[in-house]
Short mmCIF file of C-alpha atoms and ligand atoms in Angstrom, two decimals:
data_model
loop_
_atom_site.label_atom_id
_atom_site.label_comp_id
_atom_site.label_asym_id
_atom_site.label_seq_id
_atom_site.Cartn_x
_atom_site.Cartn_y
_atom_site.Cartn_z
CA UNK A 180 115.34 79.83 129.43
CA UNK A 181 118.56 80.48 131.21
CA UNK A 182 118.59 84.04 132.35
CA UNK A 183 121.54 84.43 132.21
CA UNK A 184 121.36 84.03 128.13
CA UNK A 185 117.89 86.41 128.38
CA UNK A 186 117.57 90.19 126.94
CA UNK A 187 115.89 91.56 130.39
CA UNK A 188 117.68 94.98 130.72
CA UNK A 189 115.68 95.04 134.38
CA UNK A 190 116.39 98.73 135.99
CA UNK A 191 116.95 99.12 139.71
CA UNK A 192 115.65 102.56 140.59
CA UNK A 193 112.23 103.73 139.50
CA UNK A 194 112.46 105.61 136.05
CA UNK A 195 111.00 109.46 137.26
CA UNK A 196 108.87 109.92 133.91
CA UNK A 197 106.85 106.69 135.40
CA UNK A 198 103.54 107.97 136.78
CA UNK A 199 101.72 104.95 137.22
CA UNK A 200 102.74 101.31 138.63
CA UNK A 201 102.17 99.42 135.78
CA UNK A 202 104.85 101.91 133.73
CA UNK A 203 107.17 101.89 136.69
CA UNK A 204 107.27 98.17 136.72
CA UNK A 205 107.21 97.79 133.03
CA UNK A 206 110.09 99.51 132.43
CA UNK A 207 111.75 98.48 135.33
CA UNK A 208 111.22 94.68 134.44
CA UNK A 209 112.64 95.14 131.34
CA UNK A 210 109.45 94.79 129.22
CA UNK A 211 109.76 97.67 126.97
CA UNK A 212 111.75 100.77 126.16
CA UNK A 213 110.09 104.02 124.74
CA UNK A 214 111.49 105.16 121.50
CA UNK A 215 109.78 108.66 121.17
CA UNK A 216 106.40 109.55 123.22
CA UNK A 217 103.48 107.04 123.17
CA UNK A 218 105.40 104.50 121.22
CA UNK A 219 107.31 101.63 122.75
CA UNK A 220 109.64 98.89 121.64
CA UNK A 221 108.22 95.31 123.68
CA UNK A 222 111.23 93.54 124.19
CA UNK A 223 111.28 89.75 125.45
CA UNK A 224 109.46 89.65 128.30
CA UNK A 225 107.05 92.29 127.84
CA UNK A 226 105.91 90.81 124.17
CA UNK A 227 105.34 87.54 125.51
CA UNK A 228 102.66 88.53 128.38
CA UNK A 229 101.31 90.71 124.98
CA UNK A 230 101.22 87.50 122.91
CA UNK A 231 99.86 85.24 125.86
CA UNK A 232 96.58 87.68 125.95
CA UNK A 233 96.33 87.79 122.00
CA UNK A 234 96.11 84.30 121.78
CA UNK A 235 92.90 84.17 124.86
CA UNK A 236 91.61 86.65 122.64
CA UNK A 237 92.53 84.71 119.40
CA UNK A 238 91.01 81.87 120.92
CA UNK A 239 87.81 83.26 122.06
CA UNK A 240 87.16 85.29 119.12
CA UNK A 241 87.51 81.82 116.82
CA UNK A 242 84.67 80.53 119.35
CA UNK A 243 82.12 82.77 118.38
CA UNK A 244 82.84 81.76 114.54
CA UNK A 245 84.86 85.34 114.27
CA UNK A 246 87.81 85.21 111.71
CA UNK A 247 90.79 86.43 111.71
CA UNK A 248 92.58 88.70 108.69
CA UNK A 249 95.27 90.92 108.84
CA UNK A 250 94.54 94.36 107.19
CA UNK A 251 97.57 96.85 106.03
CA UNK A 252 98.65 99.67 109.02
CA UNK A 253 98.70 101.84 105.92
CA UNK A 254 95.43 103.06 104.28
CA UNK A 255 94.74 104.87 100.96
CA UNK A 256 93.10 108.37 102.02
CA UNK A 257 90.27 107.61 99.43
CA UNK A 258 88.39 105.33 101.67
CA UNK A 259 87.82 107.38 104.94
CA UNK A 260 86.89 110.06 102.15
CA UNK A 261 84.25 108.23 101.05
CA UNK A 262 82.10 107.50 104.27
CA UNK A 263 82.95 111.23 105.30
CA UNK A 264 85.87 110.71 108.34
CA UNK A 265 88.78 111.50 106.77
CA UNK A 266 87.88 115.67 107.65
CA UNK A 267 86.41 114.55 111.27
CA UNK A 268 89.15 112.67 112.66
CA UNK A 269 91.38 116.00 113.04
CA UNK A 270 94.98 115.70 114.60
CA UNK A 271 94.67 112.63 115.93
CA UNK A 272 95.13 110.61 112.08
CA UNK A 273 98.33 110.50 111.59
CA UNK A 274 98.05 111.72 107.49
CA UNK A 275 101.44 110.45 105.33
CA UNK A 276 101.94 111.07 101.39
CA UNK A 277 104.25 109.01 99.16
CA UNK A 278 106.39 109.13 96.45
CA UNK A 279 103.83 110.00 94.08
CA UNK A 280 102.23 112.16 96.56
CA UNK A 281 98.65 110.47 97.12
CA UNK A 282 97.48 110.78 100.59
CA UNK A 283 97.72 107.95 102.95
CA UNK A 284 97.18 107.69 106.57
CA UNK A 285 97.87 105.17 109.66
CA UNK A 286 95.32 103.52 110.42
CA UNK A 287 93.71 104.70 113.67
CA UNK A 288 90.68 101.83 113.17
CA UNK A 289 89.68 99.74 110.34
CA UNK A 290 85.96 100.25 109.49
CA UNK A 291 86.41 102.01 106.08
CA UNK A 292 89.10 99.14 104.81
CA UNK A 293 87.11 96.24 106.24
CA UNK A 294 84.15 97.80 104.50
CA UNK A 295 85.69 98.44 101.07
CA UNK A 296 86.35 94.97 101.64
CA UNK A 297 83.27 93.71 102.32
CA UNK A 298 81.73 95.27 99.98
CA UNK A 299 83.71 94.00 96.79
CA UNK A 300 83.68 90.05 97.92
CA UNK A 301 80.22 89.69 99.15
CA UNK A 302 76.77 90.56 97.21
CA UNK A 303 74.57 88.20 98.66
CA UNK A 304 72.83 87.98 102.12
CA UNK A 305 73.81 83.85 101.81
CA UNK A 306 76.96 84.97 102.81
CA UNK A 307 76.18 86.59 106.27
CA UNK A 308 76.94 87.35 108.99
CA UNK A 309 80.68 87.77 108.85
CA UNK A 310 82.83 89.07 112.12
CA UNK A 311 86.12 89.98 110.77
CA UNK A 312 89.02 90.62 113.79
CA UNK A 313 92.81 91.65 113.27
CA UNK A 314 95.08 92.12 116.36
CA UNK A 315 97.55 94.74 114.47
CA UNK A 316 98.86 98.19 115.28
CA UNK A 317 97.00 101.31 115.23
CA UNK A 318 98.37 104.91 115.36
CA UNK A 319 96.64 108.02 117.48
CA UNK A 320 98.52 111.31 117.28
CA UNK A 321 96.89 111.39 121.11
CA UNK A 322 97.10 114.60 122.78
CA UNK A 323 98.28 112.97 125.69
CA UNK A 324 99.96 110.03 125.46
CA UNK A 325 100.79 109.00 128.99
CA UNK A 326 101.11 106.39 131.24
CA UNK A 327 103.29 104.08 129.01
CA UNK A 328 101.61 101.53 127.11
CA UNK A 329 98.35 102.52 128.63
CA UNK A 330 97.41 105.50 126.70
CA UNK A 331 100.64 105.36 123.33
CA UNK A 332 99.90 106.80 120.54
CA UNK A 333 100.89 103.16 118.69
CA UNK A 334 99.24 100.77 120.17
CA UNK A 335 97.92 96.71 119.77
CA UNK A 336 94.31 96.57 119.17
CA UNK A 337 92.46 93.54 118.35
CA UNK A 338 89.33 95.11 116.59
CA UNK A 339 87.01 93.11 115.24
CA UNK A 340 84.21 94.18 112.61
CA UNK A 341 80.56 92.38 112.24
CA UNK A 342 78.59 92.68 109.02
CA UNK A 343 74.79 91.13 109.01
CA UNK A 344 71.86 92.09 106.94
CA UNK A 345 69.26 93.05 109.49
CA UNK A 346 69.70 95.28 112.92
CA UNK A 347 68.43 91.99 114.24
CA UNK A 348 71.00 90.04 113.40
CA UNK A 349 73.72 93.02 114.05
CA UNK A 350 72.41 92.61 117.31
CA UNK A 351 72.88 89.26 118.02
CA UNK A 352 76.56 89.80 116.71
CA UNK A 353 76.53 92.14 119.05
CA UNK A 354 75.62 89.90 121.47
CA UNK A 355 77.75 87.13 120.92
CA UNK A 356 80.88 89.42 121.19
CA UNK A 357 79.81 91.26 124.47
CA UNK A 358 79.64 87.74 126.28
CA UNK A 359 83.30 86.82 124.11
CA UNK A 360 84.62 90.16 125.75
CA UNK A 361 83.44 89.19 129.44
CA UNK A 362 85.27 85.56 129.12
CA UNK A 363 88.15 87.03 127.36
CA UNK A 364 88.46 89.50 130.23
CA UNK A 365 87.63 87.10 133.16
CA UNK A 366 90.58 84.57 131.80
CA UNK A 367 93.14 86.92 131.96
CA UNK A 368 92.28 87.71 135.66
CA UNK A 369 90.12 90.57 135.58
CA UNK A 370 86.75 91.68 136.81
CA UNK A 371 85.38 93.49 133.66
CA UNK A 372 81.98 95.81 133.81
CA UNK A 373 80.51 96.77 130.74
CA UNK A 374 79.24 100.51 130.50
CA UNK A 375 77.15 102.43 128.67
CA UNK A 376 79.21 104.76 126.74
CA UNK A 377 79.63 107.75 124.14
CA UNK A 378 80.58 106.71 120.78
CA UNK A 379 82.65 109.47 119.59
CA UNK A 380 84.39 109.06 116.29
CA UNK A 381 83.65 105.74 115.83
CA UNK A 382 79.64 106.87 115.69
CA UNK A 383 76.42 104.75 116.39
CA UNK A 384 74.23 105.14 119.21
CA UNK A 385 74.57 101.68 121.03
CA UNK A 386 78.25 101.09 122.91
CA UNK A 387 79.79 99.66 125.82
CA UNK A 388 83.20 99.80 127.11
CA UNK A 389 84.20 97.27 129.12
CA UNK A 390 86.46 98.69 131.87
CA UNK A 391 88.58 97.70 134.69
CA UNK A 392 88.58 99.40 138.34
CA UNK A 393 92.03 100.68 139.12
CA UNK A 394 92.75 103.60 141.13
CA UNK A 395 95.22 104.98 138.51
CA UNK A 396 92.37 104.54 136.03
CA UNK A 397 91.82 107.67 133.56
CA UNK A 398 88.14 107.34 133.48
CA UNK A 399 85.45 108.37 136.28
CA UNK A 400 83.16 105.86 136.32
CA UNK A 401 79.89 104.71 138.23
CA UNK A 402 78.18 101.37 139.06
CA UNK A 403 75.59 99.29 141.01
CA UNK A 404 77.95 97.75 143.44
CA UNK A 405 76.66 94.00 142.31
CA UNK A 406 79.23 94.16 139.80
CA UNK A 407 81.96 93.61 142.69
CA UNK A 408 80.17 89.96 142.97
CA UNK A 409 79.27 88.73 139.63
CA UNK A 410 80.61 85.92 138.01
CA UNK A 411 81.27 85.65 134.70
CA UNK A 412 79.68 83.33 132.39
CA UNK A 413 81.13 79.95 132.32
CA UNK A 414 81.13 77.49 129.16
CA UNK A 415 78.34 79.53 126.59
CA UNK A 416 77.21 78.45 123.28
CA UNK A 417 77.55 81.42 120.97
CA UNK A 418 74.91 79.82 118.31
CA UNK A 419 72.68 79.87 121.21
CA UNK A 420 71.14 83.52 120.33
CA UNK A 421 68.49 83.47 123.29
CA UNK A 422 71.25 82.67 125.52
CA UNK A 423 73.27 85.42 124.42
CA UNK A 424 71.10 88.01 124.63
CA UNK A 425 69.59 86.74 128.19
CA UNK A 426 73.59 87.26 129.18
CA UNK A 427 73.70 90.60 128.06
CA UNK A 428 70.63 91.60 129.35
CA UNK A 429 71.59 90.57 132.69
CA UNK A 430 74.82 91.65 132.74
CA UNK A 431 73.19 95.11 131.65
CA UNK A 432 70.36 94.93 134.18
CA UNK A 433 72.45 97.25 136.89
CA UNK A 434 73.57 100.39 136.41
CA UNK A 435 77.23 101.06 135.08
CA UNK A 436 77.85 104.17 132.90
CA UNK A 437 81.09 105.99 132.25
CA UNK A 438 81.54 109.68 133.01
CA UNK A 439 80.27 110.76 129.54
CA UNK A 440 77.19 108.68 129.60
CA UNK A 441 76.51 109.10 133.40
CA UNK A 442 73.44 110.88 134.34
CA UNK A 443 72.88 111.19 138.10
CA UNK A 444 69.43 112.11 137.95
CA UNK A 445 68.21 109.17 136.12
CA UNK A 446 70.68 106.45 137.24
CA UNK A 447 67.92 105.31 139.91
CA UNK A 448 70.82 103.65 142.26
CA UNK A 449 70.44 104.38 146.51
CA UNK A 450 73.43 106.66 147.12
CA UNK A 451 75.01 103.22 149.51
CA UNK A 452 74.65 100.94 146.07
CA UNK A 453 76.41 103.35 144.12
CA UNK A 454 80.06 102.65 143.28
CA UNK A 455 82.32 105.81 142.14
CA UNK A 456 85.46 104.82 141.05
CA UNK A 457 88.18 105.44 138.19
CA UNK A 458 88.70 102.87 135.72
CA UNK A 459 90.53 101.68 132.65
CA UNK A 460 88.85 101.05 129.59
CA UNK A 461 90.25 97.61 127.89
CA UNK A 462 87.68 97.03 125.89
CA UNK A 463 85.26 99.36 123.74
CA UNK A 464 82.55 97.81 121.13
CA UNK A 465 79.87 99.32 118.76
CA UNK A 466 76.69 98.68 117.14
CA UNK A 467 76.16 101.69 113.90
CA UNK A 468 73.96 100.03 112.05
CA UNK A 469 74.76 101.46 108.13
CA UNK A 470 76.94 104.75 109.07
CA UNK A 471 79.95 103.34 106.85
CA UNK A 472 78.07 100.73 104.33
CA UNK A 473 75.51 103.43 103.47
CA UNK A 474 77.88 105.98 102.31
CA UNK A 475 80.05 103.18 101.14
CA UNK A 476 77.54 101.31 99.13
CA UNK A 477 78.33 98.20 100.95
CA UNK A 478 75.23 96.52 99.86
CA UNK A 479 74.13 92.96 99.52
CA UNK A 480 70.89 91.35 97.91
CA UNK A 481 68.41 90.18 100.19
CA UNK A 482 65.95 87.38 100.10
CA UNK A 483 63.66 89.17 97.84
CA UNK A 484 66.56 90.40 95.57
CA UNK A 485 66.47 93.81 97.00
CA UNK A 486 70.14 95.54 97.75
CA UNK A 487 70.17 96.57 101.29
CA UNK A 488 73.00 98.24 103.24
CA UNK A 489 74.58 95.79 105.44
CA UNK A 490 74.34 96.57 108.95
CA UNK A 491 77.62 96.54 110.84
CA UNK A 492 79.17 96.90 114.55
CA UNK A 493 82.71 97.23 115.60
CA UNK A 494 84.71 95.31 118.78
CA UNK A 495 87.93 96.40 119.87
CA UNK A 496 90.25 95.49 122.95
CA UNK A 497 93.22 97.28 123.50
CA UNK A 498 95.64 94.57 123.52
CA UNK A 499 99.10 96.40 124.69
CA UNK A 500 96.67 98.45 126.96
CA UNK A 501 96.03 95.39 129.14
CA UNK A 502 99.22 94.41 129.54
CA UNK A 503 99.47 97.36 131.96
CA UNK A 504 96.00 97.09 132.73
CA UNK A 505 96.39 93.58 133.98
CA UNK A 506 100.11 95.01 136.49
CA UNK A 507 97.32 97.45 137.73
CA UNK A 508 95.15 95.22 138.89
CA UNK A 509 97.40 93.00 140.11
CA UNK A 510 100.58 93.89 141.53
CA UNK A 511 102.22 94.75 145.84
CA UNK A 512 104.88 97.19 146.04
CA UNK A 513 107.61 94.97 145.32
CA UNK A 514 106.02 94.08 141.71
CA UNK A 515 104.05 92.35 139.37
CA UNK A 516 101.56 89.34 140.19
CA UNK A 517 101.16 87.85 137.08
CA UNK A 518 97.98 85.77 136.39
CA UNK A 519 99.24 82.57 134.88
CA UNK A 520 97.07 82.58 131.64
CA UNK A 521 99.43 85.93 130.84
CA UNK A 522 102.37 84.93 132.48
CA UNK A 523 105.61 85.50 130.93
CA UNK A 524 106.84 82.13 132.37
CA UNK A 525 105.24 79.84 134.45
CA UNK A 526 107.97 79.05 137.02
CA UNK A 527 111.33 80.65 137.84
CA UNK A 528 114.12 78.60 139.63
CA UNK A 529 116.82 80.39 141.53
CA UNK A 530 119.78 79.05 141.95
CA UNK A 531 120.69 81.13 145.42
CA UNK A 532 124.43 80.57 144.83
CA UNK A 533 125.61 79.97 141.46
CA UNK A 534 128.96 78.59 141.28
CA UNK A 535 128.13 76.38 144.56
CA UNK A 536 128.07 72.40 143.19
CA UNK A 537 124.83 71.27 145.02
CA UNK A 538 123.14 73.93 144.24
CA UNK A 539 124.05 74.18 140.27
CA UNK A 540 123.74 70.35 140.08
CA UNK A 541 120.13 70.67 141.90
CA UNK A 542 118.92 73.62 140.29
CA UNK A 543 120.21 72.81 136.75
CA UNK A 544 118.17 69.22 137.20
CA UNK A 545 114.70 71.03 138.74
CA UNK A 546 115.45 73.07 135.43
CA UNK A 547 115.15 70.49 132.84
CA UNK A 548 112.93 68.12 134.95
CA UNK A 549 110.61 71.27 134.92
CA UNK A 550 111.09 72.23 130.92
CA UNK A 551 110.69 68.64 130.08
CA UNK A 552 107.20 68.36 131.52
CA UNK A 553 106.32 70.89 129.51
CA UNK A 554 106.29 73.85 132.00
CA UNK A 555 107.77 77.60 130.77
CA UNK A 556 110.89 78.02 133.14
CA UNK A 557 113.11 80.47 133.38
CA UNK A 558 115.95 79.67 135.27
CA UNK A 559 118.18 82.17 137.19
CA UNK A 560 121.29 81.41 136.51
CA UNK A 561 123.32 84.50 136.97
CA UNK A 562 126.45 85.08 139.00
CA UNK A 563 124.52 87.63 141.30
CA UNK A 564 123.63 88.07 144.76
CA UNK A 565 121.05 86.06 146.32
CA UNK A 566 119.15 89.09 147.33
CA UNK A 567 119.54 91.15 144.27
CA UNK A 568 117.74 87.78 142.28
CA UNK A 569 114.72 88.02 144.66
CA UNK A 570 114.00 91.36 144.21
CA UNK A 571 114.07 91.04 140.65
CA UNK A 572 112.02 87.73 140.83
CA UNK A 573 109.27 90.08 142.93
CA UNK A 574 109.55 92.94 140.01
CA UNK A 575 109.34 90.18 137.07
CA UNK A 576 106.37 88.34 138.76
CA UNK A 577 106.53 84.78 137.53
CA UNK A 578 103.53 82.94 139.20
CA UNK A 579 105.33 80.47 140.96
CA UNK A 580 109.04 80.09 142.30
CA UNK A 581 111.30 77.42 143.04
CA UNK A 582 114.47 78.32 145.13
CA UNK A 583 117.57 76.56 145.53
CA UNK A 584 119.78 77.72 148.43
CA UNK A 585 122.66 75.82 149.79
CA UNK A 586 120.82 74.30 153.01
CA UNK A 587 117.73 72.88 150.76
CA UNK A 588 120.67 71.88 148.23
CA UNK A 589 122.02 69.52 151.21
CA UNK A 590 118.87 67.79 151.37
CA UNK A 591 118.13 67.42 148.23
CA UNK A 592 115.17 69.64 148.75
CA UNK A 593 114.03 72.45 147.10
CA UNK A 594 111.39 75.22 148.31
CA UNK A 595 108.17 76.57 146.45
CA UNK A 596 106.12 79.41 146.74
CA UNK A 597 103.74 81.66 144.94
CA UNK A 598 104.42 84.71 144.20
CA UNK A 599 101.14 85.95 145.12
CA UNK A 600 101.91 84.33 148.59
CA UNK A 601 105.76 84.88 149.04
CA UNK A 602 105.19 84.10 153.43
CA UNK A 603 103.43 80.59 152.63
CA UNK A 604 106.84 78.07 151.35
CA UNK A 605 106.59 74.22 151.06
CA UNK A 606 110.32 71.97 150.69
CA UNK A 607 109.83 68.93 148.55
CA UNK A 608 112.29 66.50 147.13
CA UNK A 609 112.82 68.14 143.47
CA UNK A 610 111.14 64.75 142.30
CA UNK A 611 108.02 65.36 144.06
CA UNK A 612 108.22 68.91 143.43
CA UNK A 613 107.76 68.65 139.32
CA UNK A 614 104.56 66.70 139.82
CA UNK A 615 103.51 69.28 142.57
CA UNK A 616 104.25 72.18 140.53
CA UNK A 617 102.56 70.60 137.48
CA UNK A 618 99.81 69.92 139.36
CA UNK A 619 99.35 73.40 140.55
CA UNK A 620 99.98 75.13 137.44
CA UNK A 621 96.45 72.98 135.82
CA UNK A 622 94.70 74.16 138.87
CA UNK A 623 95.13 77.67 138.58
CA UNK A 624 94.49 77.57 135.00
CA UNK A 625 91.70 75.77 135.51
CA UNK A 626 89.47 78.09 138.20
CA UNK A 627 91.08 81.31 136.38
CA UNK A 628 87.48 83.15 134.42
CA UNK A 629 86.01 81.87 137.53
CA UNK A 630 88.29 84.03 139.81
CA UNK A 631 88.43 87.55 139.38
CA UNK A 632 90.11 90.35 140.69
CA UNK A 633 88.40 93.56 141.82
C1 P5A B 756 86.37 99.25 117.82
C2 P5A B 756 87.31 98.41 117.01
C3 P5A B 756 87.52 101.44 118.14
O1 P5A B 756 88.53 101.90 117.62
N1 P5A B 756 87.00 100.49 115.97
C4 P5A B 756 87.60 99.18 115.78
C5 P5A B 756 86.53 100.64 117.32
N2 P5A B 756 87.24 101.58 119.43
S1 P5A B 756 88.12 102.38 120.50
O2 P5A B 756 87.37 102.43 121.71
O3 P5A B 756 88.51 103.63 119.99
O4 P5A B 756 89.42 101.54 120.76
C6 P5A B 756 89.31 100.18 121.18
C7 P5A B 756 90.21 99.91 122.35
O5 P5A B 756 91.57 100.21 122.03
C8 P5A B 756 92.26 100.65 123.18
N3 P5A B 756 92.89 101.97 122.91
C9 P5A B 756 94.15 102.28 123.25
N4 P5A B 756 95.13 101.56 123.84
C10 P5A B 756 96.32 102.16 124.06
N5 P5A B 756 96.57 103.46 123.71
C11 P5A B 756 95.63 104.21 123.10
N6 P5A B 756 95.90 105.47 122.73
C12 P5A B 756 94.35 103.63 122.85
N7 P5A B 756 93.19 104.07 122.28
C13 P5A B 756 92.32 103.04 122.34
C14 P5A B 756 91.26 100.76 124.29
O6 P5A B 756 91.34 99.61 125.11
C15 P5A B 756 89.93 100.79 123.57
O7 P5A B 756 88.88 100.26 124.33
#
């Protein structure tokens, strides 16, 4: 992509409603615009580092035999009536009527749809378990909104819904999608710790969220400090229940709890093992048994022909939540770092002097020699000062950059460097250099999960 032809309406000084780093540099790169409070347009850039971590999560999700559906942001009133929410959710459901005046709402979660669902298509217990995801929009009237994309009140969720016949085999679901959530995580970068949690309006009794440490994170949270070390789980089998559940259980062996859920006195962790810390929550998931099939009738024959309630959990990620998540773990004060599995493109070329021969002959070749192996490039093109495309390469991010300056131009050479090490530059011949870069673009995929970030 030329970027010169690209929509990246990049801002120079620091917006003053931007709190956080991850807003700052999100609106500042040009990734999205806010049309009224806690909802934002994603333009270019910003909705394809969104669409880069839906797909890991796509990907992942199919793994563990989940499938995905895509359920209407609109929901008939009726439903949350039925299992009893549609009073308890208070401000935060955003409640619409239409022309004929029945009640509606946005959908701030799916379990009542998914169930009503559920419950009309499947009537025997030959048809478990079923996991159910969608990665689709969800309104929250939120008090608050703040922070950008990080707490909107519309918002890209990927929540996912299991449906078994025994608490057993809930649990294994259960299971299955904790270990999805800590590979889903680890791929995009991140060091994710799953906490015990509250359940809030969602209900249940057994929860984790799966949160991030960043200083600018809203929650207080507290762990065993192991969980700076850990590694997450390489290649799993998700059929593999006794695998799964030795995962969780030792990924759940040292103490994390969020603030809710924290209780000093019986955490049991030496004072010097004890991490206190603030953190964002990315990921949130649920095990509540027959709150919403009980009430709902969702009920399927068992083995001796009785009907039994199924017995259901619910998995969510915050999808547009990460995407600042992600700039706030990883970022200098320049801008972004961005991971390459979530990388808007993988290399950016800059031309240092447009309009200069050698260097539009050199960098227009490194361009297509790059896009024809395959590689995402985006190529600055512009008519702009040499410094001024730096400083915007440092806001965008873009993992690794080529740059073409009249002196490397002269040699035929052209010099790479990663943008998570600007100081460390290597000059190859722009031949060698496509085979290079390819080279380290596999490798970085390749040892990312195994990687993290703190
Ligand atoms: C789980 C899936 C649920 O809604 N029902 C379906 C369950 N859980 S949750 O914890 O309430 O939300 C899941 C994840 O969504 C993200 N999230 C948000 N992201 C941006 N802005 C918001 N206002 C917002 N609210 C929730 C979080 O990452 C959360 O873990």
């Amino acid at each position: 992509m030329r970027q010169s032809q690209y929509f990246l309406p990049s801002l120079k000084e620091n917006p003053t409603e931007a709190q956080i780093v991850s807003h700052r540099f999100m609106l500042r790169a040009g990734m999205i615009r806010q049309s009224a409070s806690g909802i934002y347009s994603f333009l270019p850039l910003g909705l394809k580092v969104m669409q880069k971590i839906a797909d890991i999560v796509r990907v992942e999700q199919n793994r563990t035999g989940a499938m995905e559906v895509v359920l209407p942001t609109l929901q008939p009133a009726e439903l949350w009536q039925e299992s009893g929410r549609y009073e308890d959710y208070g401000k935060e459901m955003l409640r619409i009527r239409d022309r004929h005046d029945r009640p509606l709402l946005y959908g701030p979660t799916a379990e009542e749809l998914i169930t009503d669902i559920v419950r009309n298509a499947v009537k025997s217990y030959r048809s478990l378990p079923l996991n159910l995801y969608q990665i689709h929009w969800k309104f929250r009237d939120e008090l608050r909104p703040r922070f950008g994309v990080m707490r909107g009140r519309e918002f890209l969720m990927k929540d996912g819904y299991g449906f078994d016949l025994t608490e057993a085999a809930a649990r294994e679901t259960y299971h299955r999608v904790f270990v999805s959530y800590l590979r889903i995580l680890a791929e995009m970068g991140l060091r994710p710790i799953p906490m015990r949690a509250e359940t809030g309006p969602i209900g249940g009794n057994l929860s984790h969220e799966f949160i991030i440490l960043a200083d600018t994170g809203e929650s207080q949270v507290y762990c065993h400090k192991n969980y700076l070390s850990r590694l997450t789980p390489g290649a799993v089998d998700y059929q593999d229940a006794a695998a799964m559940a030795g995962l969780v259980a030792d990924w759940t062996r040292d103490y994390a709890a969020a603030d809710e859920a924290h209780k000093p006195a019986e955490c049991g962790v030496a004072a010097a093992d004890l991490i206190a810390a603030r953190g964002i929550e990315v990921g949130h998931i649920f095990y509540f048994g027959t709150k919403y099939s009980a009430p709902m009738k969702a009920v399927v024959s068992n083995e001796q022909g009785h009907s039994v309630p199924l017995h259901m959990g619910s998995y969510g990620i915050g999808v547009s939540r990460l995407v600042a998540g992600i700039i706030e773990a990883s970022h200098d004060e320049n801008g972004i770092i961005w991971p390459v599995t979530v990388a808007p493109f993988a290399a950016h070329v800059i031309n240092m002097k447009s309009g200069d021969a050698l260097c539009d002959g050199l960098a227009g070749d490194m361009y297509q020699q790059l896009s024809a192996a395959g590689i995402d490039v985006l190529y600055d093109d512009r008519d702009e000062r040499a410094g001024v495309k730096m400083a915007e390469s440092d806001l965008i991010g873009i993992p690794l950059r080529i740059v073409i300056g009249p002196k490397s131009a002269a040699v035929a050479e052209v010099e790479i460097s990663a943008r998570a090490e600007p100081q460390k530059k290597i000059s190859l011949s722009s031949a060698a250099s496509v085979d290079f870069i390819t080279k380290a673009l596999a490798t970085a995929k390749a040892i990312s999960g195994k990687i993290c970030r703190v």
